[in-house]
Amino acid sequence: EVQLVQSGAGVKKPGESLKISCKGSGYRFSDYWIGWVRQMPGKGLEWMGIIFPGDSDTRYSPSFEGQVTISVDKSINTAFLQWGSLKASDTAVYYCARRDSGWTIDYWGQGTLVTVSS
Amino acid sequence: QSALTQPASVSGSPGQSITISCTGTSSDVGGYYLVSWYQQHPGEAPKLMIYEDIRRPSGVSIRFSGSKSGNTASLTISGLQAEDEADYYCCSYAGDTTLLFGGGTKLTVL
């Protein structure tokens, strides 16, 4: 069974750094792209970017380029999303999701709630 | 790139059929056979309901179907049931490793 399990919720202050994780299991992790999606409170889904664990090839949505860093450690089947300096507007649920062999997102993590508040 | 356009809300009574539209451009919806639809219940992760415009994943009810004409894709739910009440999002490949989501549609089962 394909599963993506994300790290737990976090509360941070503006200016702090944060790295959240997404661990894949039940499939060959290196062979499938992993993407990240933001959902701000009460809002819709936004595509942030994607990484290929096999070679760490990473692509960002223009809206998120320079705002976050996507990385991966294929030795532990885990992808990461990190911020160097959080803002209150980064408060959201962040989902990792697997891209199938085409361009469909077929499996999603359970989501990680990030709250940034002073 | 702007989000795909969906109606903010739709509603229907149990047993009825409803259709949710998703309008994009020839650079996304109309340019590829790569529109997918997701169902999201409150507090849960999205769930894939339709992919590649018209395909239904195993385990998804046959009451859910997808179609597309030009730059507009549609999700139809027939025989509405109470558990169908949720938010629905369309998503399209938009080239250059980018995906675009619609703004989401809240389905209310009356």
Coordinates of C-alpha atoms in Angstrom, one line a residue:
Chain A
E1 CA 0.0 0.0 0.0
V2 CA 1.4 3.4 -1.0
Q3 CA 1.7 5.7 1.9
L4 CA 3.0 9.2 2.4
V5 CA 3.4 10.1 6.1
Q6 CA 4.2 13.7 7.0
S7 CA 5.8 15.2 10.1
G8 CA 3.6 16.7 12.8
A9 CA 2.1 20.1 13.2
G10 CA 4.4 23.0 14.3
V11 CA 4.0 26.4 15.8
K12 CA 6.8 28.9 15.0
K13 CA 7.5 32.6 15.4
P14 CA 8.0 34.9 12.5
G15 CA 11.7 34.8 11.4
E16 CA 12.3 31.3 12.6
S17 CA 13.3 28.4 10.3
L18 CA 11.4 25.2 9.8
K19 CA 11.8 21.9 7.9
I20 CA 8.9 19.5 7.5
S21 CA 9.1 16.0 6.1
C22 CA 7.3 13.4 4.0
K23 CA 8.2 9.7 4.2
G24 CA 7.1 7.4 1.4
S25 CA 6.5 3.7 1.6
G26 CA 4.9 0.9 -0.3
Y27 CA 6.5 1.8 -3.6
R28 CA 9.9 2.4 -5.1
F29 CA 10.5 5.9 -3.7
S30 CA 13.3 6.9 -6.1
D31 CA 11.1 6.4 -9.2
Y32 CA 8.3 8.9 -8.5
W33 CA 8.3 12.6 -8.3
I34 CA 7.1 14.1 -5.0
G35 CA 5.3 17.5 -5.0
W36 CA 4.3 20.0 -2.3
V37 CA 0.9 21.7 -2.2
R38 CA -0.1 24.6 0.1
Q39 CA -3.6 25.2 1.5
M40 CA -4.0 28.4 3.4
P41 CA -6.9 28.5 6.0
G42 CA -10.2 28.3 4.3
K43 CA -8.6 28.5 0.9
G44 CA -7.9 26.3 -2.1
L45 CA -4.9 24.2 -3.2
E46 CA -1.7 25.8 -4.6
W47 CA 1.1 24.0 -6.4
M48 CA 4.5 24.8 -4.9
G49 CA 7.0 22.6 -6.6
I50 CA 8.2 19.1 -7.2
I51 CA 11.3 16.9 -6.8
F52 CA 12.5 13.7 -8.3
P53 CA 14.2 11.6 -5.6
G54 CA 16.3 9.6 -8.1
D55 CA 18.5 12.6 -9.0
S56 CA 17.1 15.5 -6.8
D57 CA 15.9 17.3 -9.9
T58 CA 13.7 20.1 -8.5
R59 CA 11.3 22.5 -10.1
Y60 CA 9.5 25.3 -8.4
S61 CA 6.3 27.2 -9.1
P62 CA 7.1 30.8 -9.9
S63 CA 5.1 31.9 -6.9
F64 CA 7.2 29.9 -4.5
E65 CA 10.7 30.1 -6.1
G66 CA 13.1 31.6 -3.6
Q67 CA 10.5 31.4 -0.8
V68 CA 11.0 27.7 0.1
T69 CA 13.5 24.9 -0.5
I70 CA 12.5 21.4 -1.5
S71 CA 15.0 18.6 -0.9
V72 CA 15.1 14.8 -0.6
D73 CA 17.1 12.1 1.1
K74 CA 16.4 9.0 -0.9
S75 CA 18.4 6.8 1.5
I76 CA 15.5 7.2 4.0
N77 CA 12.7 7.6 1.4
T78 CA 11.9 11.1 2.7
A79 CA 11.3 14.5 1.0
F80 CA 11.5 17.8 2.8
L81 CA 10.1 21.3 2.6
Q82 CA 11.9 24.1 4.4
W83 CA 11.8 27.8 5.2
G84 CA 14.7 29.9 6.2
S85 CA 12.6 32.7 7.7
L86 CA 8.9 32.2 8.3
K87 CA 6.2 34.8 7.9
A88 CA 2.7 34.9 9.3
S89 CA 1.4 34.4 5.8
D90 CA 3.1 31.0 5.7
T91 CA 0.5 29.7 8.1
A92 CA -1.2 26.9 6.2
V93 CA -1.5 23.1 5.8
Y94 CA 1.2 21.7 3.6
Y95 CA 0.6 18.4 1.7
C96 CA 3.2 16.3 0.0
A97 CA 1.9 14.2 -2.9
R98 CA 3.1 11.6 -5.4
R99 CA 3.0 12.2 -9.1
D100 CA 2.3 9.1 -11.1
S101 CA 4.0 8.2 -14.4
G102 CA 2.0 10.8 -16.2
W103 CA 1.1 14.1 -14.5
T104 CA -1.5 13.0 -12.1
I105 CA -1.1 13.4 -8.3
D106 CA -2.3 10.0 -7.2
Y107 CA -1.4 9.8 -3.5
W108 CA -1.4 12.5 -0.8
G109 CA 0.2 12.8 2.6
Q110 CA -2.1 13.6 5.6
G111 CA -0.9 17.2 5.7
T112 CA 1.2 19.2 8.1
L113 CA -0.3 22.3 9.8
V114 CA 2.3 25.1 10.1
T115 CA 1.3 28.0 12.3
V116 CA 3.4 31.1 12.3
S117 CA 2.5 33.5 15.1
S118 CA 4.2 35.9 17.4
Chain B
Q1 CA -0.6 31.6 -14.5
S2 CA -4.0 32.1 -13.0
A3 CA -6.0 29.4 -11.2
L4 CA -8.5 27.5 -13.1
T5 CA -12.1 28.8 -12.8
Q6 CA -14.6 26.8 -10.9
P7 CA -18.0 27.8 -9.5
A8 CA -17.7 28.6 -5.8
S9 CA -20.7 26.4 -4.9
V10 CA -23.2 23.9 -6.3
S11 CA -26.0 22.0 -4.6
G12 CA -28.3 19.2 -5.3
S13 CA -30.8 16.8 -3.6
P14 CA -30.1 13.2 -2.9
G15 CA -30.5 11.1 -6.1
Q16 CA -30.0 14.0 -8.4
S17 CA -27.0 14.7 -10.7
I18 CA -24.8 17.7 -10.6
T19 CA -21.9 19.0 -12.8
I20 CA -19.0 21.1 -11.8
S21 CA -17.1 23.0 -14.5
C22 CA -13.4 23.9 -14.6
T23 CA -12.4 26.5 -17.2
G24 CA -8.8 27.1 -18.2
T25 CA -7.0 27.9 -21.4
S26 CA -5.4 26.2 -24.4
S27 CA -2.1 26.2 -22.4
D28 CA -3.5 24.0 -19.7
V29 CA -6.9 22.4 -19.7
G30 CA -7.3 22.4 -23.5
G31 CA -3.7 21.6 -24.2
Y32 CA -3.3 18.2 -22.6
Y33 CA -5.3 15.2 -21.6
L34 CA -4.3 15.8 -18.0
V35 CA -7.1 17.1 -16.0
S36 CA -7.7 15.5 -12.6
W37 CA -10.4 16.0 -10.0
Y38 CA -10.1 15.8 -6.2
Q39 CA -12.6 15.4 -3.4
Q40 CA -11.7 17.0 -0.1
H41 CA -13.7 16.5 3.1
P42 CA -13.1 19.0 6.0
G43 CA -9.9 18.3 7.8
E44 CA -8.8 15.6 5.3
A45 CA -6.3 15.3 2.5
P46 CA -7.6 15.5 -1.1
K47 CA -8.6 12.2 -2.8
L48 CA -8.2 11.5 -6.5
M49 CA -11.6 10.9 -8.2
I50 CA -10.9 11.4 -11.9
Y51 CA -7.6 11.6 -13.8
E52 CA -6.5 12.1 -17.4
D53 CA -9.8 13.9 -18.1
I54 CA -12.1 10.9 -18.0
R55 CA -10.4 8.0 -16.2
R56 CA -11.6 6.8 -12.8
P57 CA -9.2 5.2 -10.3
S58 CA -10.1 1.8 -9.0
G59 CA -12.3 2.1 -5.9
V60 CA -14.0 5.3 -6.9
S61 CA -17.7 5.0 -7.5
I62 CA -19.0 4.9 -11.0
R63 CA -21.3 7.7 -10.0
F64 CA -18.3 10.0 -10.7
S65 CA -17.4 10.8 -14.3
G66 CA -15.3 13.3 -16.1
S67 CA -15.5 15.0 -19.5
K68 CA -13.9 17.8 -21.4
S69 CA -14.7 20.1 -24.3
G70 CA -12.1 22.6 -25.5
N71 CA -10.8 24.5 -22.5
T72 CA -13.5 23.4 -20.1
A73 CA -13.5 20.2 -18.1
S74 CA -16.4 18.9 -16.1
L75 CA -17.0 16.5 -13.2
T76 CA -20.5 15.0 -13.0
I77 CA -21.8 13.2 -9.9
S78 CA -24.9 11.2 -10.5
G79 CA -27.2 9.7 -7.8
L80 CA -26.0 12.3 -5.2
Q81 CA -25.5 10.9 -1.7
A82 CA -25.0 12.7 1.6
E83 CA -21.3 11.5 1.7
D84 CA -20.6 13.4 -1.6
E85 CA -20.8 16.7 0.3
A86 CA -17.3 18.0 0.1
D87 CA -15.0 20.5 -1.7
Y88 CA -14.0 19.5 -5.2
Y89 CA -10.9 20.8 -7.0
C90 CA -9.9 20.4 -10.6
C91 CA -6.2 20.3 -11.6
S92 CA -4.5 20.5 -14.9
Y93 CA -1.0 20.1 -16.2
A94 CA 0.1 23.5 -17.5
G95 CA 3.5 22.7 -19.1
D96 CA 7.0 23.2 -17.8
T97 CA 6.5 20.8 -14.8
T98 CA 3.7 23.0 -13.4
L99 CA 0.3 22.0 -12.2
L100 CA -2.7 24.5 -11.8
F101 CA -5.5 24.0 -9.5
G102 CA -9.0 25.4 -9.6
G103 CA -10.3 27.6 -6.8
G104 CA -12.5 24.8 -5.5
T105 CA -16.3 24.1 -5.5
K106 CA -18.3 23.4 -2.3
L107 CA -20.9 20.8 -3.0
T108 CA -23.9 20.9 -0.7
V109 CA -26.3 17.9 -0.6
L110 CA -29.7 19.4 0.4

